[in-house]
PDB file of C-alpha atoms in Angstrom:
ATOM      1  CA  ASP A  27       4.526  -8.908 -11.627  1.00  0.00           C
ATOM      2  CA  GLN A  28       4.524  -6.753  -8.514  1.00  0.00           C
ATOM      3  CA  GLN A  29       7.819  -7.427  -6.772  1.00  0.00           C
ATOM      4  CA  VAL A  30       7.259  -4.785  -4.111  1.00  0.00           C
ATOM      5  CA  LYS A  31       3.955  -4.712  -2.289  1.00  0.00           C
ATOM      6  CA  GLN A  32       2.401  -2.236   0.078  1.00  0.00           C
ATOM      7  CA  ASN A  33      -0.770  -3.890   1.254  1.00  0.00           C
ATOM      8  CA  SER A  34      -2.194  -0.957   3.162  1.00  0.00           C
ATOM      9  CA  PRO A  35      -3.465   1.759   0.824  1.00  0.00           C
ATOM     10  CA  SER A  36      -4.016   4.174   3.697  1.00  0.00           C
ATOM     11  CA  LEU A  37      -3.156   4.785   7.335  1.00  0.00           C
ATOM     12  CA  SER A  38      -4.441   7.337   9.807  1.00  0.00           C
ATOM     13  CA  VAL A  39      -2.443   8.232  12.919  1.00  0.00           C
ATOM     14  CA  GLN A  40      -2.813  10.829  15.628  1.00  0.00           C
ATOM     15  CA  GLU A  41      -0.178  13.527  15.929  1.00  0.00           C
ATOM     16  CA  GLY A  42       2.595  12.535  18.336  1.00  0.00           C
ATOM     17  CA  ARG A  43       2.004   8.803  17.903  1.00  0.00           C
ATOM     18  CA  ILE A  44       4.074   6.328  15.909  1.00  0.00           C
ATOM     19  CA  SER A  45       3.320   5.686  12.246  1.00  0.00           C
ATOM     20  CA  ILE A  46       4.330   2.277  10.901  1.00  0.00           C
ATOM     21  CA  LEU A  47       4.270   1.710   7.177  1.00  0.00           C
ATOM     22  CA  ASN A  48       4.888  -1.782   5.874  1.00  0.00           C
ATOM     23  CA  CYS A  49       6.309  -3.196   2.694  1.00  0.00           C
ATOM     24  CA  ASP A  50       6.904  -6.731   1.410  1.00  0.00           C
ATOM     25  CA  TYR A  51       9.047  -7.850  -1.479  1.00  0.00           C
ATOM     26  CA  THR A  52       9.535 -11.047  -3.415  1.00  0.00           C
ATOM     27  CA  ASN A  53      12.978 -10.774  -5.017  1.00  0.00           C
ATOM     28  CA  SER A  54      15.818 -11.779  -2.704  1.00  0.00           C
ATOM     29  CA  MET A  55      18.348 -10.172  -5.072  1.00  0.00           C
ATOM     30  CA  PHE A  56      17.465  -6.592  -4.151  1.00  0.00           C
ATOM     31  CA  ASP A  57      20.475  -4.604  -2.913  1.00  0.00           C
ATOM     32  CA  TYR A  58      18.848  -1.534  -1.414  1.00  0.00           C
ATOM     33  CA  PHE A  59      15.467  -0.550  -0.150  1.00  0.00           C
ATOM     34  CA  LEU A  60      14.264   3.016  -0.238  1.00  0.00           C
ATOM     35  CA  TRP A  61      11.317   5.029   0.961  1.00  0.00           C
ATOM     36  CA  TYR A  62      10.005   7.961  -1.015  1.00  0.00           C
ATOM     37  CA  LYS A  63       7.499  10.541   0.120  1.00  0.00           C
ATOM     38  CA  LYS A  64       5.090  12.256  -2.245  1.00  0.00           C
ATOM     39  CA  TYR A  65       2.939  15.314  -1.654  1.00  0.00           C
ATOM     40  CA  PRO A  66       0.090  16.144  -4.058  1.00  0.00           C
ATOM     41  CA  ALA A  67       1.199  17.915  -7.234  1.00  0.00           C
ATOM     42  CA  GLU A  68       4.847  17.137  -6.511  1.00  0.00           C
ATOM     43  CA  GLY A  69       7.217  14.386  -7.569  1.00  0.00           C
ATOM     44  CA  PRO A  70       8.361  11.720  -5.106  1.00  0.00           C
ATOM     45  CA  THR A  71      11.290  12.728  -2.919  1.00  0.00           C
ATOM     46  CA  PHE A  72      13.797  10.408  -1.322  1.00  0.00           C
ATOM     47  CA  LEU A  73      13.330   9.904   2.391  1.00  0.00           C
ATOM     48  CA  ILE A  74      15.555   7.123   3.690  1.00  0.00           C
ATOM     49  CA  SER A  75      17.210   3.934   2.489  1.00  0.00           C
ATOM     50  CA  ILE A  76      18.724   0.767   3.874  1.00  0.00           C
ATOM     51  CA  SER A  77      21.253  -1.629   2.476  1.00  0.00           C
ATOM     52  CA  SER A  78      20.347  -5.295   2.265  1.00  0.00           C
ATOM     53  CA  ILE A  79      23.232  -6.087   4.616  1.00  0.00           C
ATOM     54  CA  LYS A  80      21.762  -4.035   7.445  1.00  0.00           C
ATOM     55  CA  ASP A  81      18.638  -4.465   9.516  1.00  0.00           C
ATOM     56  CA  LYS A  82      18.095  -0.913  10.712  1.00  0.00           C
ATOM     57  CA  ASN A  83      18.777   2.626   9.572  1.00  0.00           C
ATOM     58  CA  GLU A  84      17.765   5.709  11.478  1.00  0.00           C
ATOM     59  CA  ASP A  85      17.534   9.339  10.407  1.00  0.00           C
ATOM     60  CA  GLY A  86      15.945  11.667  12.898  1.00  0.00           C
ATOM     61  CA  ARG A  87      12.290  10.750  13.342  1.00  0.00           C
ATOM     62  CA  PHE A  88      12.477   8.140  10.586  1.00  0.00           C
ATOM     63  CA  THR A  89      13.699   4.567  11.043  1.00  0.00           C
ATOM     64  CA  VAL A  90      13.603   1.784   8.509  1.00  0.00           C
ATOM     65  CA  PHE A  91      13.758  -1.846   9.613  1.00  0.00           C
ATOM     66  CA  LEU A  92      14.607  -4.707   7.294  1.00  0.00           C
ATOM     67  CA  ASN A  93      13.772  -8.360   7.938  1.00  0.00           C
ATOM     68  CA  LYS A  94      15.401 -10.276   5.108  1.00  0.00           C
ATOM     69  CA  SER A  95      14.167 -13.683   6.172  1.00  0.00           C
ATOM     70  CA  ALA A  96      10.594 -12.422   5.990  1.00  0.00           C
ATOM     71  CA  LYS A  97      11.292 -10.213   2.943  1.00  0.00           C
ATOM     72  CA  HIS A  98       9.697  -7.389   4.851  1.00  0.00           C
ATOM     73  CA  LEU A  99      10.596  -3.828   5.680  1.00  0.00           C
ATOM     74  CA  SER A 100       8.892  -1.122   7.613  1.00  0.00           C
ATOM     75  CA  LEU A 101       9.182   2.614   8.067  1.00  0.00           C
ATOM     76  CA  HIS A 102       8.617   4.036  11.529  1.00  0.00           C
ATOM     77  CA  ILE A 103       7.917   7.727  12.045  1.00  0.00           C
ATOM     78  CA  VAL A 104       8.153   8.900  15.639  1.00  0.00           C
ATOM     79  CA  PRO A 105       6.609  11.223  16.616  1.00  0.00           C
ATOM     80  CA  SER A 106       4.245  11.693  13.698  1.00  0.00           C
ATOM     81  CA  GLN A 107       3.493  15.267  12.641  1.00  0.00           C
ATOM     82  CA  PRO A 108       0.710  16.676  10.431  1.00  0.00           C
ATOM     83  CA  GLY A 109       3.345  17.621   7.856  1.00  0.00           C
ATOM     84  CA  ASP A 110       4.122  13.931   7.452  1.00  0.00           C
ATOM     85  CA  SER A 111       0.749  13.457   5.751  1.00  0.00           C
ATOM     86  CA  ALA A 112       1.673  12.235   2.275  1.00  0.00           C
ATOM     87  CA  VAL A 113       1.862   9.133   0.142  1.00  0.00           C
ATOM     88  CA  TYR A 114       4.819   6.926   0.998  1.00  0.00           C
ATOM     89  CA  PHE A 115       6.285   4.639  -1.617  1.00  0.00           C
ATOM     90  CA  CYS A 116       8.484   1.701  -0.804  1.00  0.00           C
ATOM     91  CA  ALA A 117      11.067   0.861  -3.466  1.00  0.00           C
ATOM     92  CA  ALA A 118      13.680  -1.798  -3.945  1.00  0.00           C
ATOM     93  CA  SER A 119      16.711  -1.611  -6.177  1.00  0.00           C
ATOM     94  CA  ARG A 120      18.989  -4.128  -7.761  1.00  0.00           C
ATOM     95  CA  TYR A 121      22.221  -3.330  -9.514  1.00  0.00           C
ATOM     96  CA  SER A 122      22.709  -4.450 -13.104  1.00  0.00           C
ATOM     97  CA  ASN A 123      24.788  -3.377 -16.086  1.00  0.00           C
ATOM     98  CA  SER A 124      22.288  -0.578 -16.565  1.00  0.00           C
ATOM     99  CA  GLY A 125      22.811   0.733 -13.076  1.00  0.00           C
ATOM    100  CA  TYR A 126      20.051   0.517 -10.530  1.00  0.00           C
ATOM    101  CA  ALA A 127      16.478  -0.348 -11.449  1.00  0.00           C
ATOM    102  CA  LEU A 128      13.913   0.765  -8.899  1.00  0.00           C
ATOM    103  CA  ASN A 129      10.775  -1.263  -8.290  1.00  0.00           C
ATOM    104  CA  PHE A 130       8.050   0.658  -6.498  1.00  0.00           C
ATOM    105  CA  GLY A 131       5.077  -0.409  -4.445  1.00  0.00           C
ATOM    106  CA  LYS A 132       1.672   1.181  -4.956  1.00  0.00           C
ATOM    107  CA  GLY A 133       2.083   3.513  -2.011  1.00  0.00           C
ATOM    108  CA  THR A 134       0.458   4.064   1.362  1.00  0.00           C
ATOM    109  CA  SER A 135      -1.370   7.306   2.031  1.00  0.00           C
ATOM    110  CA  LEU A 136      -0.576   8.502   5.553  1.00  0.00           C
ATOM    111  CA  LEU A 137      -2.828  10.993   7.297  1.00  0.00           C
ATOM    112  CA  VAL A 138      -1.628  12.467  10.566  1.00  0.00           C
ATOM    113  CA  THR A 139      -4.438  14.146  12.439  1.00  0.00           C
ATOM    114  CA  PRO A 140      -3.950  16.876  15.063  1.00  0.00           C
TER     115      PRO A 140
ATOM    116  CA  ASP B  23      13.196  21.571  -5.998  1.00  0.00           C
ATOM    117  CA  SER B  24      14.785  18.344  -7.264  1.00  0.00           C
ATOM    118  CA  GLY B  25      16.478  20.013 -10.224  1.00  0.00           C
ATOM    119  CA  VAL B  26      14.564  17.824 -12.688  1.00  0.00           C
ATOM    120  CA  THR B  27      12.301  19.813 -14.999  1.00  0.00           C
ATOM    121  CA  GLN B  28       9.327  18.363 -16.835  1.00  0.00           C
ATOM    122  CA  THR B  29       7.094  20.017 -19.402  1.00  0.00           C
ATOM    123  CA  PRO B  30       4.237  20.346 -19.881  1.00  0.00           C
ATOM    124  CA  LYS B  31       2.765  20.039 -16.385  1.00  0.00           C
ATOM    125  CA  HIS B  32      -0.700  19.334 -17.749  1.00  0.00           C
ATOM    126  CA  LEU B  33      -1.857  18.093 -21.123  1.00  0.00           C
ATOM    127  CA  ILE B  34      -5.330  17.277 -22.375  1.00  0.00           C
ATOM    128  CA  THR B  35      -5.764  15.554 -25.699  1.00  0.00           C
ATOM    129  CA  ALA B  36      -8.056  13.211 -27.588  1.00  0.00           C
ATOM    130  CA  THR B  37      -7.854   9.512 -28.295  1.00  0.00           C
ATOM    131  CA  GLY B  38      -5.738   8.639 -31.283  1.00  0.00           C
ATOM    132  CA  GLN B  39      -3.498  11.668 -30.898  1.00  0.00           C
ATOM    133  CA  ARG B  40       0.227  11.839 -30.234  1.00  0.00           C
ATOM    134  CA  VAL B  41       2.007  13.834 -27.537  1.00  0.00           C
ATOM    135  CA  THR B  42       5.579  14.462 -26.470  1.00  0.00           C
ATOM    136  CA  LEU B  43       6.666  14.906 -22.873  1.00  0.00           C
ATOM    137  CA  ARG B  44       9.976  16.566 -22.166  1.00  0.00           C
ATOM    138  CA  CYS B  45      12.428  16.157 -19.300  1.00  0.00           C
ATOM    139  CA  SER B  46      15.606  17.986 -18.353  1.00  0.00           C
ATOM    140  CA  PRO B  47      17.642  16.053 -15.783  1.00  0.00           C
ATOM    141  CA  ARG B  48      19.611  17.517 -12.905  1.00  0.00           C
ATOM    142  CA  SER B  49      22.848  19.102 -13.938  1.00  0.00           C
ATOM    143  CA  GLY B  50      25.498  16.402 -14.215  1.00  0.00           C
ATOM    144  CA  ASP B  51      23.112  13.440 -14.133  1.00  0.00           C
ATOM    145  CA  LEU B  52      23.608  11.065 -17.044  1.00  0.00           C
ATOM    146  CA  SER B  53      20.716   8.689 -16.409  1.00  0.00           C
ATOM    147  CA  VAL B  54      17.092   9.490 -17.144  1.00  0.00           C
ATOM    148  CA  TYR B  55      14.165   7.291 -16.186  1.00  0.00           C
ATOM    149  CA  TRP B  56      10.494   7.487 -17.151  1.00  0.00           C
ATOM    150  CA  TYR B  57       7.738   6.245 -14.852  1.00  0.00           C
ATOM    151  CA  GLN B  58       3.986   6.096 -15.245  1.00  0.00           C
ATOM    152  CA  GLN B  59       1.580   6.454 -12.359  1.00  0.00           C
ATOM    153  CA  SER B  60      -2.005   5.540 -13.169  1.00  0.00           C
ATOM    154  CA  LEU B  61      -4.940   5.769 -10.781  1.00  0.00           C
ATOM    155  CA  ASP B  62      -4.454   3.403  -7.831  1.00  0.00           C
ATOM    156  CA  GLN B  63      -1.195   2.166  -9.284  1.00  0.00           C
ATOM    157  CA  GLY B  64       2.302   2.563  -8.082  1.00  0.00           C
ATOM    158  CA  LEU B  65       5.101   3.973 -10.137  1.00  0.00           C
ATOM    159  CA  GLN B  66       5.520   1.736 -13.162  1.00  0.00           C
ATOM    160  CA  PHE B  67       8.960   1.836 -14.715  1.00  0.00           C
ATOM    161  CA  LEU B  68       8.857   2.508 -18.444  1.00  0.00           C
ATOM    162  CA  ILE B  69      12.379   3.045 -19.714  1.00  0.00           C
ATOM    163  CA  GLN B  70      15.869   4.214 -18.786  1.00  0.00           C
ATOM    164  CA  TYR B  71      18.502   6.058 -20.793  1.00  0.00           C
ATOM    165  CA  TYR B  72      22.126   6.542 -19.875  1.00  0.00           C
ATOM    166  CA  ASN B  73      24.209   9.129 -21.701  1.00  0.00           C
ATOM    167  CA  GLY B  74      22.071   8.908 -24.822  1.00  0.00           C
ATOM    168  CA  GLU B  75      21.683   5.159 -24.971  1.00  0.00           C
ATOM    169  CA  GLU B  76      18.742   3.031 -23.968  1.00  0.00           C
ATOM    170  CA  ARG B  77      19.761   0.932 -20.965  1.00  0.00           C
ATOM    171  CA  ALA B  78      16.674  -0.750 -19.582  1.00  0.00           C
ATOM    172  CA  LYS B  79      13.076  -1.268 -20.561  1.00  0.00           C
ATOM    173  CA  GLY B  80      10.150  -1.866 -18.298  1.00  0.00           C
ATOM    174  CA  ASN B  81       6.446  -2.055 -19.028  1.00  0.00           C
ATOM    175  CA  ILE B  82       6.539   0.330 -21.961  1.00  0.00           C
ATOM    176  CA  LEU B  83       3.940  -0.107 -24.686  1.00  0.00           C
ATOM    177  CA  GLU B  84       4.992  -0.313 -28.327  1.00  0.00           C
ATOM    178  CA  ARG B  85       2.987   2.872 -28.950  1.00  0.00           C
ATOM    179  CA  PHE B  86       5.400   4.685 -26.614  1.00  0.00           C
ATOM    180  CA  SER B  87       8.968   5.596 -27.412  1.00  0.00           C
ATOM    181  CA  ALA B  88      11.658   7.703 -25.834  1.00  0.00           C
ATOM    182  CA  GLN B  89      15.041   9.136 -26.573  1.00  0.00           C
ATOM    183  CA  GLN B  90      17.813  11.012 -24.821  1.00  0.00           C
ATOM    184  CA  PHE B  91      19.555  13.769 -26.712  1.00  0.00           C
ATOM    185  CA  PRO B  92      23.241  14.818 -26.650  1.00  0.00           C
ATOM    186  CA  ASP B  93      22.428  17.598 -24.172  1.00  0.00           C
ATOM    187  CA  LEU B  94      20.970  14.815 -21.961  1.00  0.00           C
ATOM    188  CA  HIS B  95      17.389  15.999 -22.035  1.00  0.00           C
ATOM    189  CA  SER B  96      14.873  13.290 -22.803  1.00  0.00           C
ATOM    190  CA  GLU B  97      11.533  13.054 -24.550  1.00  0.00           C
ATOM    191  CA  LEU B  98       8.798  10.486 -24.126  1.00  0.00           C
ATOM    192  CA  ASN B  99       6.556  10.113 -27.155  1.00  0.00           C
ATOM    193  CA  LEU B 100       3.091   8.647 -26.712  1.00  0.00           C
ATOM    194  CA  SER B 101       1.126   7.856 -29.851  1.00  0.00           C
ATOM    195  CA  SER B 102      -2.294   6.456 -30.798  1.00  0.00           C
ATOM    196  CA  LEU B 103      -3.432   7.544 -27.380  1.00  0.00           C
ATOM    197  CA  GLU B 104      -6.117   5.616 -25.557  1.00  0.00           C
ATOM    198  CA  LEU B 105      -8.251   6.553 -22.571  1.00  0.00           C
ATOM    199  CA  GLY B 106      -6.173   4.223 -20.410  1.00  0.00           C
ATOM    200  CA  ASP B 107      -3.030   6.222 -21.105  1.00  0.00           C
ATOM    201  CA  SER B 108      -4.319   8.979 -18.863  1.00  0.00           C
ATOM    202  CA  ALA B 109      -1.807   9.112 -16.052  1.00  0.00           C
ATOM    203  CA  LEU B 110       0.960  11.038 -14.375  1.00  0.00           C
ATOM    204  CA  TYR B 111       4.247  10.589 -16.171  1.00  0.00           C
ATOM    205  CA  PHE B 112       7.344  11.175 -14.080  1.00  0.00           C
ATOM    206  CA  CYS B 113      10.865  11.673 -15.218  1.00  0.00           C
ATOM    207  CA  ALA B 114      13.718  10.988 -12.823  1.00  0.00           C
ATOM    208  CA  SER B 115      17.446  11.339 -13.081  1.00  0.00           C
ATOM    209  CA  SER B 116      20.409   9.975 -11.218  1.00  0.00           C
ATOM    210  CA  VAL B 117      24.144  10.039 -11.091  1.00  0.00           C
ATOM    211  CA  ARG B 118      25.736   7.291 -13.131  1.00  0.00           C
ATOM    212  CA  GLY B 119      22.726   4.999 -13.072  1.00  0.00           C
ATOM    213  CA  GLY B 120      21.723   5.464  -9.470  1.00  0.00           C
ATOM    214  CA  GLY B 121      24.784   6.350  -7.489  1.00  0.00           C
ATOM    215  CA  ASN B 122      25.391   4.030  -4.566  1.00  0.00           C
ATOM    216  CA  THR B 123      21.864   3.119  -3.609  1.00  0.00           C
ATOM    217  CA  GLY B 124      19.639   3.657  -6.592  1.00  0.00           C
ATOM    218  CA  GLU B 125      18.363   7.006  -5.359  1.00  0.00           C
ATOM    219  CA  LEU B 126      16.502   8.862  -8.060  1.00  0.00           C
ATOM    220  CA  PHE B 127      15.508  12.512  -8.244  1.00  0.00           C
ATOM    221  CA  PHE B 128      12.040  13.043  -9.628  1.00  0.00           C
ATOM    222  CA  GLY B 129      10.453  15.872 -11.527  1.00  0.00           C
ATOM    223  CA  GLU B 130       6.981  17.142 -10.669  1.00  0.00           C
ATOM    224  CA  GLY B 131       5.396  15.052 -13.389  1.00  0.00           C
ATOM    225  CA  SER B 132       3.300  15.649 -16.480  1.00  0.00           C
ATOM    226  CA  ARG B 133      -0.381  14.914 -16.057  1.00  0.00           C
ATOM    227  CA  LEU B 134      -1.853  13.550 -19.276  1.00  0.00           C
ATOM    228  CA  THR B 135      -5.606  13.377 -19.738  1.00  0.00           C
ATOM    229  CA  VAL B 136      -6.936  11.577 -22.791  1.00  0.00           C
ATOM    230  CA  LEU B 137     -10.577  12.319 -23.613  1.00  0.00           C
TER     231      LEU B 137
END
């Protein structure tokens, strides 16, 4: 049961333009939403997160928007740079007695072309 | 460098065999998580340990088992291997079960190829 879905396996954007990566989820009990970035031959690294009580979080060139009514979040990268080319995973977490359990989407491969 | 160490980085074995993947978490992290990433799949949660005890189970097969030792390192044991077990296996660690947001720190992964 895929609770976090990234419906676009890949995205190509020109350098300097905006990259928009989308993510949908099904469980309304999620507390936090996170984006991870993964380069080949490396593990995923945390990029940015947003609490379920907020609708926007910004960190430099990266902004995450959350639309709870639509169960949708997006990651905006402005301006996009070639070094941003990577696979981006959307994840959602929910607190339980075990701590947080992260549910990941399948990832979107972003290619930023010069 | 996330501070999470996984060995081996690459492993090639045959069907029916058994392998052990090892993970050392970041210093001070008590929680260890194992994830599997197969071709065209996202990161599938397998199992979580907290301070030596199993805390949560995901889509982990009965042929797979894990444990966390007193020094907090963890091992994932995969037995009776099948071709479909070929995947990247990631270990992640966190502070006290995810800190404030669930942020995890991932190792570089162990790539298992079953022939």
